[in-house]
Each structure stands twice: as C-alpha cells, then as structure tokens.
XYZ file of C-alpha atoms in Angstrom:
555
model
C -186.999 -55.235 238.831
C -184.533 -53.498 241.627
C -181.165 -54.294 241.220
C -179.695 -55.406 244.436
C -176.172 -55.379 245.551
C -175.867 -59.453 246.819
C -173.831 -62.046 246.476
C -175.984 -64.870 245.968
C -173.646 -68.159 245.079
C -170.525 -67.983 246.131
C -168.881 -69.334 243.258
C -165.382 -67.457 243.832
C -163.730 -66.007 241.150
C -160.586 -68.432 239.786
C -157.028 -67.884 240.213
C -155.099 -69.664 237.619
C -155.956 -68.214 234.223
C -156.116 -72.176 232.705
C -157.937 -73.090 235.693
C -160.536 -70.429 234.651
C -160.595 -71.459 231.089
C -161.383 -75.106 231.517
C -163.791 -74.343 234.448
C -165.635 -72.148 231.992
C -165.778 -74.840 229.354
C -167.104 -77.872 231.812
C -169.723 -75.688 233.343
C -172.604 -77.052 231.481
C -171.160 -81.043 232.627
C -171.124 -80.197 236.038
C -174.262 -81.400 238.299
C -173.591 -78.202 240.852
C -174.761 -76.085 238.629
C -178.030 -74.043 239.905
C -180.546 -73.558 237.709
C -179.495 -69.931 237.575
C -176.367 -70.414 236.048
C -177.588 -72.556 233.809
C -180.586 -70.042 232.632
C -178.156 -67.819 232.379
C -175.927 -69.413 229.955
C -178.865 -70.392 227.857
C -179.482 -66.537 227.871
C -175.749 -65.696 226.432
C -176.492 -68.471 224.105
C -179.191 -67.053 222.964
C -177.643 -63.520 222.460
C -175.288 -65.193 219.505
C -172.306 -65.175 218.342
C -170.268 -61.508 216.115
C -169.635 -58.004 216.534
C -169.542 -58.102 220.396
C -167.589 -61.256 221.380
C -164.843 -60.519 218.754
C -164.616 -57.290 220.703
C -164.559 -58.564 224.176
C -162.004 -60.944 222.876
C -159.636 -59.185 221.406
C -159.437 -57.074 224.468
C -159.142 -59.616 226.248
C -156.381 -60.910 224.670
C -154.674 -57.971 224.638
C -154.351 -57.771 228.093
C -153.632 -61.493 228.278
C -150.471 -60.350 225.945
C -149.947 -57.448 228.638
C -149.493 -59.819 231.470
C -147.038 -62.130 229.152
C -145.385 -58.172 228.398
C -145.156 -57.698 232.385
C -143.768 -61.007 233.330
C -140.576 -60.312 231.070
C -140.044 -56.601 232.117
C -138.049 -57.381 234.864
C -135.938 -60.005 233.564
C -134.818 -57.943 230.564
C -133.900 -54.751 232.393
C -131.568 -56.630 235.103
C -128.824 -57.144 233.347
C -128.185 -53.251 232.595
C -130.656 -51.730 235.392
C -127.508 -53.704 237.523
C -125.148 -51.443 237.222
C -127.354 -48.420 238.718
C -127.781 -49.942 241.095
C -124.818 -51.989 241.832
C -126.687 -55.076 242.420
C -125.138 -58.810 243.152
C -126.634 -61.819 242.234
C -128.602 -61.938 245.518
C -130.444 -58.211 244.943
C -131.722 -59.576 241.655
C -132.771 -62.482 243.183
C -134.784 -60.550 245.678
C -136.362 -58.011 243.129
C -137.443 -61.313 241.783
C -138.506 -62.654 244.781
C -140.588 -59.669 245.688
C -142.432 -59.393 242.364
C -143.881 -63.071 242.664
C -144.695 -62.399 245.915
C -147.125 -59.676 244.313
C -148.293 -62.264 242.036
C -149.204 -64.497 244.968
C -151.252 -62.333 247.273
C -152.745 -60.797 244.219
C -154.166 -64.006 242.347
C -155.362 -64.917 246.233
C -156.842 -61.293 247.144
C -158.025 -60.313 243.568
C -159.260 -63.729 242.835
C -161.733 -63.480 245.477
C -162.880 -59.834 245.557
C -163.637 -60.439 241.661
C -166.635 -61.976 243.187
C -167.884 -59.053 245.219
C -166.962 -56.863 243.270
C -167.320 -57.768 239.539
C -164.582 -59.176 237.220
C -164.756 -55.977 235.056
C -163.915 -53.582 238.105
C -161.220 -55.438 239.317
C -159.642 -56.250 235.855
C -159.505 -52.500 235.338
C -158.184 -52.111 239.190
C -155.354 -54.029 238.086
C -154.698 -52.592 234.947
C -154.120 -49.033 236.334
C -152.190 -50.217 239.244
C -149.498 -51.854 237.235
C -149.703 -49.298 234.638
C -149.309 -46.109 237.593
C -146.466 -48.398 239.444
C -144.384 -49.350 236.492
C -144.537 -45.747 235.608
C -143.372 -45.008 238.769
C -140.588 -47.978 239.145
C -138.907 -46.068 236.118
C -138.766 -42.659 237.437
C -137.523 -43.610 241.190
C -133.289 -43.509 241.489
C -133.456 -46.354 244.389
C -133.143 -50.000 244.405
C -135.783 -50.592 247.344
C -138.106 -48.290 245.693
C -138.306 -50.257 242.661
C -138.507 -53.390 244.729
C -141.402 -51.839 246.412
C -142.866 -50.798 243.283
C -142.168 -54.141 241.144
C -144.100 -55.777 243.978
C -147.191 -53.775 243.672
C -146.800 -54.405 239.556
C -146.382 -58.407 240.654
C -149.502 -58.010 242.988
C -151.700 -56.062 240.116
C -150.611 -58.892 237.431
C -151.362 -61.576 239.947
C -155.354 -59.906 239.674
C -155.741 -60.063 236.171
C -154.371 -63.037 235.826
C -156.985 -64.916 238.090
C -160.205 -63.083 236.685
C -159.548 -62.374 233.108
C -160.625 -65.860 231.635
C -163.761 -65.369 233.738
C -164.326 -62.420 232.246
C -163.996 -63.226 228.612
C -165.660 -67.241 229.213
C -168.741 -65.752 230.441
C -169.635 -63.920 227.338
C -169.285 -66.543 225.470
C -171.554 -68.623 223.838
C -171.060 -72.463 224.823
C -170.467 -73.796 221.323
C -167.743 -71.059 221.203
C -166.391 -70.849 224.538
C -163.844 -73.805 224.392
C -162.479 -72.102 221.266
C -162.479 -69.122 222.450
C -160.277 -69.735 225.115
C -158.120 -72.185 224.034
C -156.435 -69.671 222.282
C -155.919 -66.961 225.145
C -152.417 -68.747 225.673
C -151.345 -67.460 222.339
C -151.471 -63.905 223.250
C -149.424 -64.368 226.277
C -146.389 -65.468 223.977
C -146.767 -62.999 222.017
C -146.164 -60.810 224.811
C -142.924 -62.253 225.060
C -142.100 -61.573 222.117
C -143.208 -58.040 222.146
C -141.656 -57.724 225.686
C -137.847 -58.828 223.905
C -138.985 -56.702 220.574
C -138.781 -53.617 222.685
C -135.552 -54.391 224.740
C -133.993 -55.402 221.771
C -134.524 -51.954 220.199
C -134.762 -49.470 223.514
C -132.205 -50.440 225.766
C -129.176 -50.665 223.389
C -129.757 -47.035 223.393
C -127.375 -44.984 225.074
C -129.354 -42.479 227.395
C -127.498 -40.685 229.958
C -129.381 -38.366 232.186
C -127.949 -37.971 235.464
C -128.173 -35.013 237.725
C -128.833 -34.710 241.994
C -129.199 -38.374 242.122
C -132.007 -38.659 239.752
C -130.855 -40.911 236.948
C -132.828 -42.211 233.399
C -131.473 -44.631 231.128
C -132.548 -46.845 228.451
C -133.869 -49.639 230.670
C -135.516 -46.724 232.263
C -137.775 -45.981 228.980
C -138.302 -49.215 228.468
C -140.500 -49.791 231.041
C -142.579 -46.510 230.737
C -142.622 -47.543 227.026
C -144.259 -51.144 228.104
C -146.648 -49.451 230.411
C -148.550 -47.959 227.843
C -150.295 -50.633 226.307
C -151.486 -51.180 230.022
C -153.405 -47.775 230.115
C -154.468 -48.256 226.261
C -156.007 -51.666 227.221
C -157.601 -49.934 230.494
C -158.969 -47.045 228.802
C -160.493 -49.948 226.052
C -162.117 -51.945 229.162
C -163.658 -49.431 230.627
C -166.153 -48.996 227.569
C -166.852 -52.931 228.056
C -170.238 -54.225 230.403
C -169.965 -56.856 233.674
C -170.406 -60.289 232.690
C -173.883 -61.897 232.876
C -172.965 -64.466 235.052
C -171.884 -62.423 237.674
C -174.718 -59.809 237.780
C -176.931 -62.599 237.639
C -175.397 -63.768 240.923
C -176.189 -60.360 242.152
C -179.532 -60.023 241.293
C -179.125 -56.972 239.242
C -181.784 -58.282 236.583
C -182.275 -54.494 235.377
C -178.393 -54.474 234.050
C -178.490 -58.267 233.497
C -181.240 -57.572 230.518
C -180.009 -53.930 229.481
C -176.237 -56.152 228.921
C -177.599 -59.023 227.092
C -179.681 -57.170 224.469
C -176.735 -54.814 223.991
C -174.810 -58.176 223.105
C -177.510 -59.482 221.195
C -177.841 -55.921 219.175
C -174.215 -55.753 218.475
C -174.373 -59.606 217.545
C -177.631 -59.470 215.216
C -178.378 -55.996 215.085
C -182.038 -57.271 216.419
C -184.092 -55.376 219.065
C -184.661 -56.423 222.765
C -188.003 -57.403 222.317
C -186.646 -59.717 219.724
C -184.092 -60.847 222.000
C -187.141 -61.642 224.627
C -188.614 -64.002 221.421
C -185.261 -66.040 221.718
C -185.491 -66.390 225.734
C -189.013 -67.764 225.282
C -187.506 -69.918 222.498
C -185.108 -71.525 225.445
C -188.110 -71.788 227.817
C -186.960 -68.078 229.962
C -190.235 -66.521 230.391
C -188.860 -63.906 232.494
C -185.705 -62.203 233.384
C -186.218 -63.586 237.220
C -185.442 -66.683 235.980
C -181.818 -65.820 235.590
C -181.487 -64.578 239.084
C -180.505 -67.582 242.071
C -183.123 -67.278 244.296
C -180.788 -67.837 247.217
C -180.092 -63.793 246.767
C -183.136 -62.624 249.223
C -181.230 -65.169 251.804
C -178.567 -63.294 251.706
C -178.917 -59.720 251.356
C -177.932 -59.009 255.075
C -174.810 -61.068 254.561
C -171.670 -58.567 254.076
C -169.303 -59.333 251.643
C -166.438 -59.674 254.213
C -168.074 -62.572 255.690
C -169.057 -64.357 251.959
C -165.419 -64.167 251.577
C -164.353 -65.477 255.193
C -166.765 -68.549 254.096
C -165.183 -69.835 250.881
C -161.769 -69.044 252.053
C -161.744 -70.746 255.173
C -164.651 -73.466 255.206
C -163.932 -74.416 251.831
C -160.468 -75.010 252.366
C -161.068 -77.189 255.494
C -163.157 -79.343 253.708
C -160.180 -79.632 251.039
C -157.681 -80.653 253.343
C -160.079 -83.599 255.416
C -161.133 -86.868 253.117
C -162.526 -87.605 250.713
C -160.303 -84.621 249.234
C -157.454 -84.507 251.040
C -155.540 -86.965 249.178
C -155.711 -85.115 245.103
C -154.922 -81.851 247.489
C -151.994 -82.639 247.874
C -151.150 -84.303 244.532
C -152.244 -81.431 243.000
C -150.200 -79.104 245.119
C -147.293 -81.019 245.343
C -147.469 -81.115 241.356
C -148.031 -77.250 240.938
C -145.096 -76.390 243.228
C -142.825 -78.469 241.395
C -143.667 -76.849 237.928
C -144.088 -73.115 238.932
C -141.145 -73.353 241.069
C -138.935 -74.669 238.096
C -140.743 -72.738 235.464
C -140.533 -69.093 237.064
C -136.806 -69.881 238.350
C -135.762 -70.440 235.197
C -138.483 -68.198 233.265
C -137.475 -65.010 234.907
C -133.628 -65.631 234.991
C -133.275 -66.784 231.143
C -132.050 -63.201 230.444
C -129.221 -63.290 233.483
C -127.748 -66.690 232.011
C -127.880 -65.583 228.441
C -126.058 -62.316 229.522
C -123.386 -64.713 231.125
C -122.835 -66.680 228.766
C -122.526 -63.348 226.382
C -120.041 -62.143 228.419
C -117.786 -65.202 228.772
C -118.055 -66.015 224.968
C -116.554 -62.476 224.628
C -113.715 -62.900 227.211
C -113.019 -66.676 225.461
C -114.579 -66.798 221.707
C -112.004 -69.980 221.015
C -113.727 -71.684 224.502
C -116.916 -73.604 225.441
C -118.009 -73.740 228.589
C -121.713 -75.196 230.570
C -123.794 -72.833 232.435
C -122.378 -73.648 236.012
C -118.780 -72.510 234.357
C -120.120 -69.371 232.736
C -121.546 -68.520 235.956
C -118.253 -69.276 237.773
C -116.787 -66.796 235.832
C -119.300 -64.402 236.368
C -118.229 -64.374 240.380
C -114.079 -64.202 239.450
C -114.926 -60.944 237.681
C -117.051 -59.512 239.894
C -114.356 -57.203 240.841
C -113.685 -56.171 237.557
C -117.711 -55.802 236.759
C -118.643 -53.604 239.918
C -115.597 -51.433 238.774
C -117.376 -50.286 235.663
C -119.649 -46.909 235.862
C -123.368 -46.666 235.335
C -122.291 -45.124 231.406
C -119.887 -47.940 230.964
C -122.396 -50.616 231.284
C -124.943 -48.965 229.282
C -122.510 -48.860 226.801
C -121.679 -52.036 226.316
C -125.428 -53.818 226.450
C -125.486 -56.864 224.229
C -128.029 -57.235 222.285
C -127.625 -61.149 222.466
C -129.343 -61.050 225.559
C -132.894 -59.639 223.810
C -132.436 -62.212 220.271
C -132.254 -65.034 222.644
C -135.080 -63.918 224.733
C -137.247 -63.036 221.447
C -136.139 -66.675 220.437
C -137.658 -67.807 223.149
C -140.787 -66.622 223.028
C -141.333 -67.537 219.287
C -140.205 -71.201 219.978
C -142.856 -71.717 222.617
C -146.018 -70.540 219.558
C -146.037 -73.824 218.110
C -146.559 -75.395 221.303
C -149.415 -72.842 222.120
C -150.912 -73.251 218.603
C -150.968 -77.258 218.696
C -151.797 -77.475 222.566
C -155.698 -76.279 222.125
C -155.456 -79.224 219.095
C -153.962 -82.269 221.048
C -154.360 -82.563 224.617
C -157.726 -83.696 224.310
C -156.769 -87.127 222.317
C -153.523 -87.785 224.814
C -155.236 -86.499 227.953
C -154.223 -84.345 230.991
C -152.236 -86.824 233.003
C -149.854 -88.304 229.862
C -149.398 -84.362 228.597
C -148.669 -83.638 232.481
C -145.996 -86.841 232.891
C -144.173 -86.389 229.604
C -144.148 -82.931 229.660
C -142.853 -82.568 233.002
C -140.305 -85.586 232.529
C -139.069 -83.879 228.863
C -138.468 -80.547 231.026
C -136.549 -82.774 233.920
C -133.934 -84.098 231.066
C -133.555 -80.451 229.201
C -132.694 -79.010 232.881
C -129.904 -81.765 233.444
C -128.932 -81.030 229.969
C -127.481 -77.508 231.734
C -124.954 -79.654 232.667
C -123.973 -80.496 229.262
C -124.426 -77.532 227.316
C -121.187 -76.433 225.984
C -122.248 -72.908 224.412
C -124.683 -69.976 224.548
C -126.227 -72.260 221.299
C -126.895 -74.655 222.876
C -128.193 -73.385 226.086
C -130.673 -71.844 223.927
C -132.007 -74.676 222.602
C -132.434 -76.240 225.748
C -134.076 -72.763 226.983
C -136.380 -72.920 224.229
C -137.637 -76.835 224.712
C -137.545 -76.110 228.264
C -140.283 -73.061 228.606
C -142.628 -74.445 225.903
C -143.182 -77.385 228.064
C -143.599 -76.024 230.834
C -145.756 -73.522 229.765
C -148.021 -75.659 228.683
C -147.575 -78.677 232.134
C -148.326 -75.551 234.428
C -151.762 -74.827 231.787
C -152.404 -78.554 231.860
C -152.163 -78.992 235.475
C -154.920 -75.970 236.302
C -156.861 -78.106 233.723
C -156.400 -80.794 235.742
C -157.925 -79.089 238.668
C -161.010 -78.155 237.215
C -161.580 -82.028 236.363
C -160.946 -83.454 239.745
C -162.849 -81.073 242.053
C -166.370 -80.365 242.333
C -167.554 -77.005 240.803
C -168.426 -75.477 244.584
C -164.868 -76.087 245.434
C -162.727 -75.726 242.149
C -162.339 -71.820 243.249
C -160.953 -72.809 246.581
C -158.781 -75.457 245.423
C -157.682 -72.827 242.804
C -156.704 -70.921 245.602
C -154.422 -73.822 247.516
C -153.118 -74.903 244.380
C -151.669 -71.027 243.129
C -150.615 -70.764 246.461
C -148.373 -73.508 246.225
C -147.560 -72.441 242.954
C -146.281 -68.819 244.106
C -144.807 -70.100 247.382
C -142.694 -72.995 245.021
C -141.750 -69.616 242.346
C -141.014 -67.873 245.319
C -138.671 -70.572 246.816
C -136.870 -70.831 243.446
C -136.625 -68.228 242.973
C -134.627 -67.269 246.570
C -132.242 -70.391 245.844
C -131.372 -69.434 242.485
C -130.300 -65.917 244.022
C -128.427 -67.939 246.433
C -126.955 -71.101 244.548
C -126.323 -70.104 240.796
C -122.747 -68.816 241.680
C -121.361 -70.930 243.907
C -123.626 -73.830 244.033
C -124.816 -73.889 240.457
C -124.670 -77.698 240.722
C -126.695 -78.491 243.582
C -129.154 -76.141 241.914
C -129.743 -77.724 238.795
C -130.071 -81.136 240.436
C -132.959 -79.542 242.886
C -134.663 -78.365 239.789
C -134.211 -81.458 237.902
C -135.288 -83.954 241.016
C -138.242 -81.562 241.722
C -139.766 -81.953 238.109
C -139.294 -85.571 238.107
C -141.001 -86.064 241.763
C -143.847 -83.425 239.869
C -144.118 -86.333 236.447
C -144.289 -89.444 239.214
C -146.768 -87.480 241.417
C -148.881 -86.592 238.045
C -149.894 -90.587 237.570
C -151.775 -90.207 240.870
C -154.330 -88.222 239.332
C -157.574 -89.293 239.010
C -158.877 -90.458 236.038
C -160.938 -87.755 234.242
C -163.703 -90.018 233.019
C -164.308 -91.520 236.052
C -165.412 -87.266 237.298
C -167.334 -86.021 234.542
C -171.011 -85.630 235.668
C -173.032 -87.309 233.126
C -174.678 -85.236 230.742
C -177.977 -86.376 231.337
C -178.847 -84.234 234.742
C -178.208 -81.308 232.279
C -180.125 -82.493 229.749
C -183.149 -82.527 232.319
C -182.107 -79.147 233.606
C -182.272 -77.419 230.329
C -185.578 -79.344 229.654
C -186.943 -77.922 232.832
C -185.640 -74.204 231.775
C-alpha cells in the first residue's frame, strides 16, 4: 500500500497541553469520531501495553520537565542579568512580555502545522530551536538581542507545549491513556525545581569575563547549562516513530503497520504476523481499515489551504450560536487565570529579590510587598550605581530557596489533582480554585515579611496551576471533537494575550502603582470564579457510550 502525503481529517493538533490530555482521554465518548480513528485506536490497543510506552513516556516527560525548566529561566536570571544590562523595572517587564509573546504565536502556529506535518517533527523543531536560541541568548552582550532571542525560545516552548500530549496520548493504550497523562503535570514541577536547583548553585558563582564588550557571567552559564537537557531530549526523540493516529490520517498505511508492530515487538516481543492475529481479534481485517477514506478526496488539497479551513471557518462557527455563548465564558475565564498566573509566575523571583534586599537594609522591620517595592524605586539611584562585578557579587541566594520552595509546594497539588477532580468536578475545582487564588493575591496586601509572602506564593501557584489545567479540561468537555482544536486555539489566545497584558502592567504598576495592581489581579480572578458557574454541565455533553459501542461492534 503507497503511502501518500494527505491530510485526510482535519482534526488540528491542540494547543493547551491539558486541553490535549483530556481530549485524548474522551476520544472513544465522542460521537465525531470516524471510524478511522476509532480502528485505529483499537489497533494501539491491540499493540499492548511495556517496553515501548514506558519509553515514549519518559521522554515525554522529560521534555514536559524541559518546558517547566524554560518557563523559569528567565525569571531567575533577571535579578543579576539586571545589572549588565542596566535594566529598570519596565525592560524586565518587556523581556517578559516578549517571551510570552513567543509562547502565543507558537502554541497558535505550531499547534496547527503539527497536523501537516507530524507531531514528532515539530516536537523536535522546537526542541532545537530553543535549545540553538538559548545557547545563543547567553553568548550575545546586548539587551535587545536577548529579547530577540528569548522570544524565539518563548515561540519554540509555545510548540511543544501544544503537541506534546498528542504525541505521547496517541501511543497509548485506552485503559492506560488517562493514567498516563494525568501525570505529565508532575514533570513540569519538577522542572521548577530543577530550574531553581541550578540557579541556586550556578549563579552565586562569581564569573567575571569581560573584554571588547563581550561579557559572561554566572547567569550567563546558567542558561547554556539549562539548554542541554533540551538537545539531550532532542537527540532521544529523534530515535522515536510518528504517532499512529496521525499517519493514519495521512494514509501512510506502509509506516502505519511497520510502527505498530515495532510497538507491539517492543511490548510483547511477538512478531507482526502475530500482531495481524490480534487486529483480526478486534475485527481489522486489513491495514486499509485504519486509513479515513476521505484521504483520496483530498489529495489535491495543499496543506496551506487545510490550515486556512480550520483556522478561519472553524472559528466563525465558534463565535455565531449555538457556540458563541461558552466562547466567551471560556475565554473570558482563561484570560483571567493565565493573565494572573504568568504575572505573578514569572515575576516571583523579582519580588522575592525585593523583599531580600529590604530585609537586609531593615532586619528589625516588616514591610508588605507594595512597601518593599517602594523601596526598591527610592534606591534606584543607589542600585544603578553599582558595577556589573558588584552585583554579581552580592547575589542572594534567597531568591533561588524561595523559588525551589515554590516549585516543591505545588507537587502535592499535582500528585492529588489526577486523584480528585473527577469526584468534585471541573466547574467546583475551577470556582474554588480560582476564588482561593483571588484571597491569597489580596493577602499581598497583608503580608508583613519575605515569610510570609512565600507562603502566599506557594498557595497561590499550586492553584493556579492546576485552575489553568482544569479549565483546558473544561474545554474539551463543552465543545464538539471537530471543533475542540479550534476552540483550543481562541481559548490560548486569550490566554497569551491576558499573560501578555499582565504581564505589561506589572512592568508598569508594581513600583508606583503596586496597589491598583494587586486589586486588578485580585478583581480579575474573582470575575474568572463567577464566570466559571456558567459552564455547562459536563453530563449533560458526554456522548453516550452506546454509538461507540456499535462502532467498535461494526470494526
């Protein structure tokens, strides 16, 4: 059988990597399902489950703890990589500003062109990219050329993020695939953690090479040092097959069969021609069964215009009735938690530095953030005075234990999560979770040392984390699978634009307006917990299991 090059369901790949997780594990419920993708799950099913999906996963969540690694980079090197190059509250903001705009266009752009051109390709795309620019942000003596290169890291991170639970989900066998992914949050915390593990012990370091205007200091290392795992995780990738799912899409029944029995081999140690025994077992008689037929309709169509398709007819149906109305619930509701979550997320490292530096000034003294930061701005005379060697030299390592903190508070959430959401449901997780976060921000106001600001740090990003995992969930529930990619799309978009926006007005407000700040944060996360009872009810949209029931008898 030929293997042709076509895309034959445009089932776009997801953006959110939740949203891909729970779209993966309602497949089978869904009544949009073609009888392709269904054959072709019964065909991974078949294949088992050992050797092979233990190694897909654990790559998988390796670079799952990569992109939790590449989030944090920035953060941590601010407060030293500031006095280089002499930036004020506002450049930071806008290095900040720049690298979510990477993330945006790339979970948009990569999202999509996973489905033209495989999950696998683009995964390793990304990899390389953020490995080659974060390289490259290190080595280059200029602030804009590190903005221009943290944006290209932001817009590679952005890619892996929206196809890597594809990737993984679609080896899996259903009985395993909800497990399976359920836990992919856990590696992204422990990126965190390694992320602050490394600053803690690199960036201390005094390193002074400076000569002709080419600099390299500690912060400099440590991003070449957290740029490696990125080409070791590549270079383990590559060795890795396309999923099933989307060479079935493709028509490539040749690879689709040569992939499968390589699973099933490495899973029973069995031969293909057993492997055909099994398909016969599940009613496949032949690999063409696995194929959607729709692919001879649409071998002439290129894959520019598959992609102008879902991203523009889709989304007009989105935005008209019956739709129109959970659109914007769910986007309102995604802006107010990414906004909130990255504002704070990324800038974590800047307030604990502040608060650092104030508790050294006044040890006897207490003082909330909005007065630490006021303090911040009355020395800024005094701060812009000191040389490149005299800030590297006095680093505190605070700033790295309370961002390691941090990360370790937020496992227990990630552990229990997977456990518990399923007995409270999506929309009470999503209201309490989002009002819980509202009262820990106005506790900013409150906070009376860098203790205590931890604390609240530490209640505040578990939450979130797991509202902004719940509310991709969410989206997956409420929209039919034909346009969960789309909606995907509308929803990260409002996402990214809300981190973007936050991130701009913390740049902005945090020194001079740190009031007005906290109260947009807190008012936006409470609007986000109202606008979360709105929701539809999930057991009102879950496609009774009988349709599949038929379909698989029919396989």
């Amino acid at each position: 059988m030929g293997t042709e090059n076509v895309k034959v369901n445009s089932r776009p790949s997801e953006i959110s990597i939740a949203k891909i997780a729970q779209d993966l594990i309602n497949a089978e419920e869904d009544s949009d399902q073609s009888q392709a993708e269904i054959n072709t799950q019964l065909a991974v099913n078949a294949t088992g489950f050992g050797k092979f999906n233990y190694k897909v996963t654990i790559v998988s969540g390796l670079t799952c703890m990569n992109a939790g690694i590449g989030i944090n980079i920035l953060g941590l090197i601010l407060p030293s990589a500031a006095c280089d190059f002499d930036m004020s509250t506002v450049d930071k903001g806008r290095l900040n500003t720049g690298f979510i705009f990477g993330m945006l266009c790339g979970a948009y752009i990569w999202g999509c062109l996973a489905d033209t051109m495989g999950r696998r390709h683009t995964l390793l795309r990304c990899l390389f990219l953020q490995a080659s620019f974060d390289c490259l942000a290190s080595l280059i003596p200029n602030y804009w050329g590190v903005f221009v290169c943290k944006t290209i890291v932001g817009f590679a991170l952005g890619g892996q993020m929206a196809t890597l639970y594809t990737y993984v989900g679609e080896f899996q066998p259903a009985i395993y695939r909800k497990k399976i992914l359920s836990t992919m949050e856990i590696p992204v915390v422990l990126g965190i953690i390694v992320a602050s593990l490394f600053g803690w012990i690199i960036i201390p370091i005094t390193i002074d090479v400076d000569f002709g205007g080419f600099f390299f200091h500690s912060w400099n290392l440590f991003v070449i040092v957290c740029s490696i795992p990125t080409w070791i995780i590549g270079v383990c990738l590559y060795f890795l097959p396309e999923t099933p799912k989307y060479l079935s899409e493709f028509g490539m029944g040749e690879e689709l069969f040569r992939v499968l029995s390589k699973i099933y081999f490495e899973n029973t140690g069995k031969s293909p021609d057993e492997y055909l025994i099994e398909l016969n077992k599940c009613g496949i008689s032949s690999v063409s069964q696995l194929l959607n037929m729709e692919a001879e309709e649409k071998l002439n169509e290129s894959k520019l215009t598959q992609l102008n398709n879902m991203l523009f007819q889709q989304t007009g149906i989105l935005l008209k009735p019956p739709f129109l109305g959970r659109t914007l619930v769910v986007c309102t509701i995604m802006f107010s938690i990414f906004s909130s979550m990255y504002t704070l997320m990324m800038w974590f490292p800047e307030l604990f530095d502040r608060f650092a530096a104030f508790e050294a000034a006044f040890p006897n003294e207490h003082a909330s953030v909005c007065r630490v930061s006021e303090y911040k701005i009355t020395n800024s005379t005094a701060i812009k005075s000191l040389n490149a060697q005299d800030c590297h030299k006095e680093i505190n390592t605070q700033v790295y234990v309370h961002t390691l903190i941090l990360g370790v508070a937020s496992v227990p959430i990630a552990v229990l999560f997977p456990m518990f959401v399923n007995r409270i449901g999506f929309k009470i997780s999503l209201a309490v979770g989002m009002v819980i976060c509202a009262a820990s921000t106005v506790g900013l106001f409150f906070v009376r040392s860098s203790l205590e600001n931890l604390v609240l740090s530490s209640l505040f990003e578990a939450l979130i984390s797991v509202c902004s995992t719940v509310i991709c969930c969410v989206v997956v529930e409420i929209f039919p699978t034909k346009l969960r990619a789309t909606a995907a799309a509308l929803g990260s978009l409002s996402a990214r634009s809300g981190a973007l926006i936050g991130n701009t007005a913390f740049s902005y407000l945090i020194d001079h307006y740190c009031v007005i700040l906290i109260s947009c944060l807190t008012g936006q996360l409470i609007v986000g917990g109202i606008m979360s009872l709105f929701l539809p009810n999930q057991k009102k949209l879950h496609t009774p299991k009988k349709k599949i029931s038929e379909a698989n008898s029919q396989a």
